Amino acid sequence: MLHRGHQSTDGTDGGELTVPMAWLYAEYIADELLRTGDLMPPTSFEFRAGRDALALTIFLSDTDGELPGIRVVTQLETWLSLTAYDQPWQSWVAERMARLAALAAESGRPAPDLELASAAWRWLEETELLAPDLDAVPGGAQGAGEDEGPKVWTPAWQLGLPLGHLAIHLF
């Protein structure tokens, strides 16, 4: 949903300012879900990864342009299924982003929602975070604390997606 504010005050159609309400609303919902789950500090990179992955899921699952008008509770099951472990989330995001980019190019109008979603997607793909190595040999770090076990650099989306999924469950 695009909200437009006119720059001109004399009644003529001046320049338009397009506010990316759909992306901002998706990001707000994702932020609230993660804060409610209280899984990590909101200032951490892990929180950002979870928020961006969840916001992308929310934004891209809105196929009818109704995001600002939906009730969050009615969409939780959809978001849970999209963020589930066995789903091809990364390819789903890439396909949806390509489709939205093609539609924006066809229309010839600015797409600020898509620009913000694209920036979040780039960050999630290009940023790696140091995370526990879940594929390490079981029992290899017996008695080790959370910060002492084996670590591996992980793409931010691979860390953020399960955090977003868990936040939805905790909501």
Short mmCIF file of N, CA and C in Angstrom, two decimals:
data_model
loop_
_atom_site.label_atom_id
_atom_site.label_comp_id
_atom_site.label_asym_id
_atom_site.label_seq_id
_atom_site.Cartn_x
_atom_site.Cartn_y
_atom_site.Cartn_z
N MET A 1 0.85 -1.17 0.00
CA MET A 1 0.00 0.00 0.00
C MET A 1 0.89 1.23 0.00
N LEU A 2 0.71 2.10 -0.96
CA LEU A 2 1.52 3.30 -1.07
C LEU A 2 0.74 4.49 -0.53
N HIS A 3 1.38 5.26 0.31
CA HIS A 3 0.80 6.50 0.80
C HIS A 3 1.55 7.62 0.11
N ARG A 4 0.83 8.56 -0.43
CA ARG A 4 1.48 9.64 -1.16
C ARG A 4 1.17 10.97 -0.49
N GLY A 5 2.18 11.78 -0.34
CA GLY A 5 2.01 13.12 0.19
C GLY A 5 2.48 14.10 -0.86
N HIS A 6 1.71 15.10 -1.13
CA HIS A 6 2.07 16.05 -2.18
C HIS A 6 3.01 17.11 -1.63
N GLN A 7 4.06 17.42 -2.39
CA GLN A 7 5.03 18.43 -2.00
C GLN A 7 4.46 19.83 -2.21
N SER A 8 3.52 19.95 -3.13
CA SER A 8 2.97 21.25 -3.49
C SER A 8 1.80 21.59 -2.59
N THR A 9 1.67 22.86 -2.25
CA THR A 9 0.55 23.29 -1.41
C THR A 9 -0.42 24.19 -2.15
N ASP A 10 -0.14 24.47 -3.44
CA ASP A 10 -1.00 25.39 -4.18
C ASP A 10 -2.08 24.69 -5.00
N GLY A 11 -2.30 23.41 -4.75
CA GLY A 11 -3.35 22.69 -5.46
C GLY A 11 -2.88 22.01 -6.72
N THR A 12 -1.71 22.38 -7.23
CA THR A 12 -1.22 21.70 -8.41
C THR A 12 -0.50 20.44 -7.99
N ASP A 13 -0.35 19.54 -8.93
CA ASP A 13 0.31 18.27 -8.63
C ASP A 13 1.81 18.45 -8.71
N GLY A 14 2.44 18.68 -7.58
CA GLY A 14 3.89 18.82 -7.52
C GLY A 14 4.50 17.43 -7.44
N GLY A 15 5.70 17.35 -6.94
CA GLY A 15 6.37 16.06 -6.77
C GLY A 15 5.65 15.23 -5.72
N GLU A 16 5.84 13.93 -5.79
CA GLU A 16 5.21 13.04 -4.82
C GLU A 16 6.26 12.38 -3.96
N LEU A 17 5.93 12.21 -2.71
CA LEU A 17 6.77 11.49 -1.78
C LEU A 17 6.07 10.16 -1.50
N THR A 18 6.70 9.07 -1.85
CA THR A 18 6.10 7.77 -1.64
C THR A 18 6.69 7.17 -0.37
N VAL A 19 5.84 6.88 0.59
CA VAL A 19 6.27 6.32 1.87
C VAL A 19 6.15 4.80 1.81
N PRO A 20 7.23 4.08 2.13
CA PRO A 20 7.22 2.61 2.05
C PRO A 20 6.48 1.97 3.24
N MET A 21 5.18 2.17 3.30
CA MET A 21 4.40 1.71 4.45
C MET A 21 4.38 0.19 4.60
N ALA A 22 4.31 -0.55 3.50
CA ALA A 22 4.24 -2.01 3.60
C ALA A 22 5.51 -2.56 4.24
N TRP A 23 6.69 -2.07 3.80
CA TRP A 23 7.94 -2.56 4.40
C TRP A 23 8.05 -2.12 5.86
N LEU A 24 7.73 -0.86 6.14
CA LEU A 24 7.84 -0.36 7.51
C LEU A 24 6.91 -1.13 8.44
N TYR A 25 5.73 -1.47 7.97
CA TYR A 25 4.78 -2.23 8.78
C TYR A 25 5.30 -3.65 9.00
N ALA A 26 5.84 -4.28 7.96
CA ALA A 26 6.40 -5.63 8.09
C ALA A 26 7.55 -5.63 9.09
N GLU A 27 8.40 -4.62 9.01
CA GLU A 27 9.53 -4.51 9.93
C GLU A 27 9.04 -4.29 11.37
N TYR A 28 8.00 -3.50 11.53
CA TYR A 28 7.42 -3.25 12.86
C TYR A 28 6.87 -4.55 13.46
N ILE A 29 6.13 -5.31 12.66
CA ILE A 29 5.56 -6.57 13.15
C ILE A 29 6.69 -7.52 13.55
N ALA A 30 7.71 -7.64 12.71
CA ALA A 30 8.84 -8.52 13.00
C ALA A 30 9.55 -8.09 14.28
N ASP A 31 9.75 -6.80 14.44
CA ASP A 31 10.41 -6.27 15.63
C ASP A 31 9.60 -6.61 16.88
N GLU A 32 8.30 -6.41 16.82
CA GLU A 32 7.44 -6.71 17.97
C GLU A 32 7.43 -8.20 18.31
N LEU A 33 7.39 -9.05 17.28
CA LEU A 33 7.41 -10.49 17.54
C LEU A 33 8.71 -10.90 18.23
N LEU A 34 9.83 -10.36 17.76
CA LEU A 34 11.12 -10.71 18.37
C LEU A 34 11.26 -10.13 19.77
N ARG A 35 10.79 -8.92 19.98
CA ARG A 35 10.88 -8.33 21.32
C ARG A 35 9.99 -9.10 22.31
N THR A 36 8.83 -9.51 21.86
CA THR A 36 7.94 -10.28 22.72
C THR A 36 8.57 -11.61 23.10
N GLY A 37 9.26 -12.25 22.16
CA GLY A 37 9.93 -13.52 22.42
C GLY A 37 11.12 -13.38 23.36
N ASP A 38 11.69 -12.17 23.45
CA ASP A 38 12.81 -11.90 24.34
C ASP A 38 13.93 -12.93 24.16
N LEU A 39 14.30 -13.19 22.89
CA LEU A 39 15.30 -14.20 22.58
C LEU A 39 16.72 -13.68 22.65
N MET A 40 16.91 -12.39 22.39
CA MET A 40 18.25 -11.80 22.42
C MET A 40 18.10 -10.30 22.55
N PRO A 41 19.20 -9.61 22.90
CA PRO A 41 19.10 -8.15 23.03
C PRO A 41 18.78 -7.49 21.69
N PRO A 42 17.89 -6.51 21.69
CA PRO A 42 17.52 -5.83 20.45
C PRO A 42 18.67 -5.10 19.76
N THR A 43 19.78 -4.92 20.44
CA THR A 43 20.93 -4.23 19.85
C THR A 43 21.90 -5.19 19.19
N SER A 44 21.62 -6.49 19.22
CA SER A 44 22.56 -7.48 18.68
C SER A 44 22.35 -7.68 17.18
N PHE A 45 23.42 -8.15 16.53
CA PHE A 45 23.32 -8.48 15.11
C PHE A 45 22.37 -9.65 14.89
N GLU A 46 22.30 -10.56 15.85
CA GLU A 46 21.39 -11.69 15.74
C GLU A 46 19.94 -11.23 15.71
N PHE A 47 19.63 -10.22 16.55
CA PHE A 47 18.28 -9.66 16.55
C PHE A 47 17.97 -9.05 15.18
N ARG A 48 18.94 -8.29 14.65
CA ARG A 48 18.74 -7.69 13.33
C ARG A 48 18.50 -8.76 12.27
N ALA A 49 19.28 -9.84 12.33
CA ALA A 49 19.11 -10.93 11.36
C ALA A 49 17.72 -11.53 11.48
N GLY A 50 17.26 -11.76 12.70
CA GLY A 50 15.92 -12.29 12.90
C GLY A 50 14.84 -11.34 12.43
N ARG A 51 15.00 -10.06 12.76
CA ARG A 51 14.02 -9.06 12.35
C ARG A 51 13.95 -8.94 10.83
N ASP A 52 15.11 -8.88 10.17
CA ASP A 52 15.11 -8.73 8.72
C ASP A 52 14.55 -9.97 8.02
N ALA A 53 14.91 -11.16 8.51
CA ALA A 53 14.38 -12.39 7.90
C ALA A 53 12.87 -12.48 8.09
N LEU A 54 12.41 -12.13 9.27
CA LEU A 54 10.98 -12.17 9.53
C LEU A 54 10.24 -11.08 8.76
N ALA A 55 10.82 -9.88 8.68
CA ALA A 55 10.20 -8.79 7.92
C ALA A 55 10.09 -9.14 6.44
N LEU A 56 11.13 -9.77 5.90
CA LEU A 56 11.06 -10.21 4.49
C LEU A 56 9.95 -11.23 4.30
N THR A 57 9.83 -12.16 5.23
CA THR A 57 8.79 -13.17 5.14
C THR A 57 7.41 -12.51 5.17
N ILE A 58 7.23 -11.59 6.08
CA ILE A 58 5.94 -10.90 6.22
C ILE A 58 5.65 -10.07 4.97
N PHE A 59 6.62 -9.29 4.54
CA PHE A 59 6.45 -8.42 3.37
C PHE A 59 6.17 -9.22 2.10
N LEU A 60 6.95 -10.27 1.87
CA LEU A 60 6.83 -11.02 0.62
C LEU A 60 5.62 -11.96 0.61
N SER A 61 5.08 -12.30 1.77
CA SER A 61 3.90 -13.17 1.80
C SER A 61 2.62 -12.38 1.55
N ASP A 62 2.72 -11.07 1.53
CA ASP A 62 1.57 -10.21 1.28
C ASP A 62 1.35 -10.06 -0.22
N THR A 63 0.65 -11.01 -0.80
CA THR A 63 0.47 -11.01 -2.26
C THR A 63 -0.64 -10.08 -2.74
N ASP A 64 -1.52 -9.64 -1.83
CA ASP A 64 -2.64 -8.81 -2.24
C ASP A 64 -2.48 -7.34 -1.87
N GLY A 65 -1.34 -6.96 -1.34
CA GLY A 65 -1.13 -5.57 -0.96
C GLY A 65 -1.97 -5.12 0.21
N GLU A 66 -2.30 -6.04 1.09
CA GLU A 66 -3.16 -5.72 2.22
C GLU A 66 -2.42 -5.66 3.55
N LEU A 67 -1.10 -5.68 3.52
CA LEU A 67 -0.32 -5.80 4.74
C LEU A 67 -0.70 -4.80 5.83
N PRO A 68 -0.77 -3.50 5.56
CA PRO A 68 -1.10 -2.59 6.65
C PRO A 68 -2.50 -2.79 7.23
N GLY A 69 -3.36 -3.52 6.52
CA GLY A 69 -4.70 -3.72 7.03
C GLY A 69 -4.95 -5.07 7.68
N ILE A 70 -3.95 -5.96 7.66
CA ILE A 70 -4.19 -7.30 8.19
C ILE A 70 -4.10 -7.35 9.70
N ARG A 71 -4.66 -8.39 10.23
CA ARG A 71 -4.51 -8.68 11.64
C ARG A 71 -3.39 -9.70 11.75
N VAL A 72 -2.42 -9.42 12.57
CA VAL A 72 -1.23 -10.26 12.70
C VAL A 72 -1.59 -11.70 13.04
N VAL A 73 -2.53 -11.89 13.93
CA VAL A 73 -2.87 -13.23 14.40
C VAL A 73 -3.36 -14.12 13.25
N THR A 74 -4.01 -13.54 12.26
CA THR A 74 -4.53 -14.33 11.15
C THR A 74 -3.43 -14.82 10.22
N GLN A 75 -2.25 -14.24 10.30
CA GLN A 75 -1.15 -14.60 9.40
C GLN A 75 -0.07 -15.45 10.05
N LEU A 76 -0.14 -15.67 11.35
CA LEU A 76 0.93 -16.38 12.05
C LEU A 76 1.20 -17.77 11.48
N GLU A 77 0.18 -18.51 11.16
CA GLU A 77 0.37 -19.86 10.61
C GLU A 77 1.08 -19.82 9.25
N THR A 78 0.73 -18.86 8.43
CA THR A 78 1.39 -18.71 7.13
C THR A 78 2.87 -18.43 7.33
N TRP A 79 3.19 -17.50 8.23
CA TRP A 79 4.58 -17.14 8.49
C TRP A 79 5.35 -18.31 9.11
N LEU A 80 4.68 -19.07 9.97
CA LEU A 80 5.32 -20.26 10.56
C LEU A 80 5.69 -21.26 9.47
N SER A 81 4.77 -21.50 8.56
CA SER A 81 5.06 -22.49 7.51
C SER A 81 6.16 -22.01 6.57
N LEU A 82 6.22 -20.71 6.29
CA LEU A 82 7.25 -20.18 5.40
C LEU A 82 8.64 -20.19 6.03
N THR A 83 8.70 -20.08 7.36
CA THR A 83 10.00 -20.03 8.05
C THR A 83 10.42 -21.37 8.64
N ALA A 84 9.63 -22.41 8.39
CA ALA A 84 9.95 -23.74 8.94
C ALA A 84 11.27 -24.25 8.40
N TYR A 85 11.93 -25.09 9.16
CA TYR A 85 13.27 -25.59 8.85
C TYR A 85 13.36 -26.26 7.49
N ASP A 86 12.34 -27.03 7.11
CA ASP A 86 12.41 -27.82 5.88
C ASP A 86 11.93 -27.07 4.63
N GLN A 87 11.71 -25.78 4.74
CA GLN A 87 11.22 -25.00 3.60
C GLN A 87 12.37 -24.32 2.87
N PRO A 88 12.25 -24.18 1.54
CA PRO A 88 13.30 -23.50 0.75
C PRO A 88 13.16 -21.98 0.81
N TRP A 89 13.30 -21.44 2.00
CA TRP A 89 13.05 -20.02 2.24
C TRP A 89 13.91 -19.12 1.35
N GLN A 90 15.19 -19.41 1.24
CA GLN A 90 16.10 -18.56 0.48
C GLN A 90 15.67 -18.47 -0.99
N SER A 91 15.34 -19.57 -1.61
CA SER A 91 14.91 -19.53 -3.01
C SER A 91 13.53 -18.87 -3.14
N TRP A 92 12.66 -19.06 -2.15
CA TRP A 92 11.35 -18.41 -2.17
C TRP A 92 11.53 -16.90 -2.14
N VAL A 93 12.42 -16.41 -1.27
CA VAL A 93 12.67 -14.96 -1.18
C VAL A 93 13.22 -14.45 -2.51
N ALA A 94 14.21 -15.14 -3.06
CA ALA A 94 14.82 -14.71 -4.32
C ALA A 94 13.77 -14.64 -5.44
N GLU A 95 12.90 -15.63 -5.53
CA GLU A 95 11.86 -15.64 -6.56
C GLU A 95 10.87 -14.49 -6.38
N ARG A 96 10.41 -14.28 -5.15
CA ARG A 96 9.45 -13.21 -4.87
C ARG A 96 10.06 -11.83 -5.13
N MET A 97 11.34 -11.67 -4.74
CA MET A 97 12.01 -10.39 -4.96
C MET A 97 12.16 -10.12 -6.46
N ALA A 98 12.51 -11.14 -7.23
CA ALA A 98 12.64 -10.98 -8.68
C ALA A 98 11.30 -10.62 -9.30
N ARG A 99 10.23 -11.26 -8.85
CA ARG A 99 8.90 -10.97 -9.37
C ARG A 99 8.49 -9.52 -9.06
N LEU A 100 8.74 -9.08 -7.83
CA LEU A 100 8.40 -7.70 -7.46
C LEU A 100 9.26 -6.69 -8.21
N ALA A 101 10.52 -7.02 -8.44
CA ALA A 101 11.40 -6.12 -9.21
C ALA A 101 10.91 -6.00 -10.64
N ALA A 102 10.46 -7.10 -11.24
CA ALA A 102 9.94 -7.07 -12.60
C ALA A 102 8.67 -6.22 -12.67
N LEU A 103 7.80 -6.36 -11.70
CA LEU A 103 6.57 -5.56 -11.67
C LEU A 103 6.89 -4.07 -11.50
N ALA A 104 7.88 -3.77 -10.65
CA ALA A 104 8.26 -2.37 -10.45
C ALA A 104 8.86 -1.79 -11.73
N ALA A 105 9.67 -2.57 -12.42
CA ALA A 105 10.27 -2.10 -13.68
C ALA A 105 9.19 -1.85 -14.73
N GLU A 106 8.19 -2.73 -14.78
CA GLU A 106 7.08 -2.56 -15.73
C GLU A 106 6.32 -1.28 -15.48
N SER A 107 6.07 -0.99 -14.21
CA SER A 107 5.25 0.18 -13.87
C SER A 107 6.01 1.47 -14.08
N GLY A 108 7.35 1.42 -13.97
CA GLY A 108 8.14 2.61 -14.16
C GLY A 108 8.07 3.59 -12.99
N ARG A 109 7.42 3.19 -11.92
CA ARG A 109 7.30 4.05 -10.74
C ARG A 109 8.31 3.62 -9.68
N PRO A 110 8.70 4.52 -8.80
CA PRO A 110 9.61 4.14 -7.72
C PRO A 110 8.96 3.10 -6.82
N ALA A 111 9.77 2.21 -6.28
CA ALA A 111 9.27 1.16 -5.39
C ALA A 111 10.09 1.19 -4.10
N PRO A 112 9.82 2.15 -3.21
CA PRO A 112 10.63 2.27 -2.00
C PRO A 112 10.51 1.07 -1.07
N ASP A 113 9.35 0.41 -1.04
CA ASP A 113 9.21 -0.81 -0.23
C ASP A 113 10.19 -1.87 -0.72
N LEU A 114 10.24 -2.05 -2.02
CA LEU A 114 11.12 -3.04 -2.61
C LEU A 114 12.59 -2.67 -2.39
N GLU A 115 12.91 -1.39 -2.44
CA GLU A 115 14.29 -0.96 -2.20
C GLU A 115 14.73 -1.31 -0.79
N LEU A 116 13.88 -1.08 0.19
CA LEU A 116 14.22 -1.41 1.58
C LEU A 116 14.29 -2.92 1.79
N ALA A 117 13.37 -3.65 1.17
CA ALA A 117 13.40 -5.12 1.27
C ALA A 117 14.67 -5.66 0.60
N SER A 118 15.05 -5.08 -0.52
CA SER A 118 16.27 -5.51 -1.21
C SER A 118 17.51 -5.25 -0.37
N ALA A 119 17.55 -4.12 0.31
CA ALA A 119 18.69 -3.80 1.18
C ALA A 119 18.77 -4.81 2.33
N ALA A 120 17.63 -5.16 2.90
CA ALA A 120 17.62 -6.15 3.99
C ALA A 120 18.07 -7.51 3.47
N TRP A 121 17.61 -7.89 2.29
CA TRP A 121 17.99 -9.17 1.70
C TRP A 121 19.48 -9.23 1.41
N ARG A 122 20.03 -8.14 0.85
CA ARG A 122 21.48 -8.09 0.59
C ARG A 122 22.26 -8.26 1.90
N TRP A 123 21.83 -7.56 2.95
CA TRP A 123 22.53 -7.66 4.24
C TRP A 123 22.46 -9.10 4.76
N LEU A 124 21.31 -9.71 4.67
CA LEU A 124 21.16 -11.09 5.16
C LEU A 124 22.03 -12.07 4.38
N GLU A 125 22.16 -11.87 3.09
CA GLU A 125 22.97 -12.77 2.26
C GLU A 125 24.47 -12.52 2.40
N GLU A 126 24.86 -11.26 2.50
CA GLU A 126 26.28 -10.91 2.45
C GLU A 126 26.96 -10.87 3.82
N THR A 127 26.19 -10.79 4.87
CA THR A 127 26.76 -10.70 6.22
C THR A 127 26.85 -12.08 6.83
N GLU A 128 27.98 -12.35 7.46
CA GLU A 128 28.14 -13.62 8.18
C GLU A 128 28.34 -13.31 9.65
N LEU A 129 27.70 -14.12 10.48
CA LEU A 129 27.79 -13.97 11.93
C LEU A 129 28.42 -15.22 12.51
N LEU A 130 29.19 -15.06 13.57
CA LEU A 130 29.82 -16.18 14.24
C LEU A 130 28.78 -16.84 15.14
N ALA A 131 28.52 -18.12 14.87
CA ALA A 131 27.47 -18.83 15.60
C ALA A 131 27.98 -20.21 16.02
N PRO A 132 27.32 -20.81 17.00
CA PRO A 132 27.70 -22.17 17.40
C PRO A 132 27.61 -23.12 16.20
N ASP A 133 28.57 -24.02 16.09
CA ASP A 133 28.58 -25.01 15.01
C ASP A 133 27.67 -26.16 15.41
N LEU A 134 26.47 -26.17 14.86
CA LEU A 134 25.49 -27.20 15.20
C LEU A 134 25.81 -28.54 14.56
N ASP A 135 26.74 -28.54 13.60
CA ASP A 135 27.14 -29.79 12.94
C ASP A 135 28.39 -30.40 13.56
N ALA A 136 28.89 -29.82 14.65
CA ALA A 136 30.08 -30.35 15.31
C ALA A 136 29.79 -31.73 15.88
N VAL A 137 30.83 -32.49 16.06
CA VAL A 137 30.69 -33.85 16.59
C VAL A 137 30.06 -33.78 17.98
N PRO A 138 28.95 -34.52 18.19
CA PRO A 138 28.31 -34.51 19.51
C PRO A 138 29.29 -34.99 20.58
N GLY A 139 29.28 -34.30 21.70
CA GLY A 139 30.14 -34.68 22.81
C GLY A 139 31.56 -34.16 22.67
N GLY A 140 31.87 -33.48 21.57
CA GLY A 140 33.23 -32.98 21.35
C GLY A 140 33.60 -31.87 22.30
N ALA A 141 32.62 -31.16 22.81
CA ALA A 141 32.88 -30.06 23.74
C ALA A 141 32.09 -30.30 25.01
N GLN A 142 32.35 -31.38 25.67
CA GLN A 142 31.60 -31.75 26.86
C GLN A 142 31.78 -30.71 27.94
N GLY A 143 30.68 -30.30 28.51
CA GLY A 143 30.71 -29.35 29.60
C GLY A 143 31.04 -27.93 29.19
N ALA A 144 31.16 -27.69 27.92
CA ALA A 144 31.50 -26.34 27.46
C ALA A 144 30.28 -25.44 27.57
N GLY A 145 30.53 -24.21 27.94
CA GLY A 145 29.45 -23.23 28.01
C GLY A 145 29.07 -22.77 26.62
N GLU A 146 28.07 -21.91 26.58
CA GLU A 146 27.56 -21.41 25.30
C GLU A 146 28.64 -20.74 24.47
N ASP A 147 29.53 -20.01 25.10
CA ASP A 147 30.56 -19.27 24.37
C ASP A 147 31.83 -20.06 24.14
N GLU A 148 31.91 -21.30 24.63
CA GLU A 148 33.15 -22.05 24.56
C GLU A 148 33.17 -23.12 23.47
N GLY A 149 32.04 -23.52 22.93
CA GLY A 149 31.99 -24.57 21.94
C GLY A 149 32.52 -24.13 20.59
N PRO A 150 32.56 -25.06 19.63
CA PRO A 150 33.03 -24.72 18.28
C PRO A 150 32.09 -23.72 17.61
N LYS A 151 32.69 -22.79 16.86
CA LYS A 151 31.93 -21.75 16.17
C LYS A 151 32.20 -21.83 14.68
N VAL A 152 31.27 -21.31 13.91
CA VAL A 152 31.41 -21.28 12.46
C VAL A 152 30.75 -19.98 11.96
N TRP A 153 31.33 -19.41 10.88
CA TRP A 153 30.73 -18.22 10.27
C TRP A 153 29.51 -18.66 9.47
N THR A 154 28.39 -18.03 9.74
CA THR A 154 27.10 -18.43 9.17
C THR A 154 26.44 -17.22 8.50
N PRO A 155 25.88 -17.39 7.29
CA PRO A 155 25.14 -16.28 6.69
C PRO A 155 24.04 -15.81 7.64
N ALA A 156 23.87 -14.51 7.72
CA ALA A 156 22.92 -13.93 8.67
C ALA A 156 21.51 -14.50 8.51
N TRP A 157 21.10 -14.78 7.28
CA TRP A 157 19.74 -15.29 7.10
C TRP A 157 19.57 -16.67 7.73
N GLN A 158 20.65 -17.49 7.72
CA GLN A 158 20.55 -18.83 8.31
C GLN A 158 20.45 -18.78 9.83
N LEU A 159 20.90 -17.71 10.41
CA LEU A 159 20.77 -17.52 11.85
C LEU A 159 19.45 -16.82 12.18
N GLY A 160 19.09 -15.84 11.36
CA GLY A 160 17.89 -15.06 11.62
C GLY A 160 16.59 -15.79 11.38
N LEU A 161 16.57 -16.67 10.39
CA LEU A 161 15.32 -17.37 10.05
C LEU A 161 14.80 -18.23 11.20
N PRO A 162 15.62 -19.09 11.83
CA PRO A 162 15.09 -19.86 12.96
C PRO A 162 14.73 -18.98 14.16
N LEU A 163 15.42 -17.87 14.33
CA LEU A 163 15.06 -16.95 15.42
C LEU A 163 13.68 -16.37 15.17
N GLY A 164 13.42 -15.96 13.93
CA GLY A 164 12.10 -15.45 13.58
C GLY A 164 11.03 -16.49 13.76
N HIS A 165 11.32 -17.72 13.35
CA HIS A 165 10.37 -18.82 13.48
C HIS A 165 10.03 -19.06 14.96
N LEU A 166 11.08 -19.09 15.79
CA LEU A 166 10.87 -19.29 17.23
C LEU A 166 10.08 -18.14 17.84
N ALA A 167 10.36 -16.92 17.40
CA ALA A 167 9.62 -15.75 17.92
C ALA A 167 8.13 -15.86 17.61
N ILE A 168 7.80 -16.37 16.44
CA ILE A 168 6.38 -16.55 16.10
C ILE A 168 5.76 -17.58 17.04
N HIS A 169 6.46 -18.67 17.29
CA HIS A 169 5.96 -19.70 18.21
C HIS A 169 5.73 -19.12 19.61
N LEU A 170 6.64 -18.28 20.06
CA LEU A 170 6.53 -17.73 21.42
C LEU A 170 5.46 -16.66 21.53
N PHE A 171 5.03 -16.10 20.41
CA PHE A 171 4.00 -15.07 20.42
C PHE A 171 2.70 -15.69 20.81
#
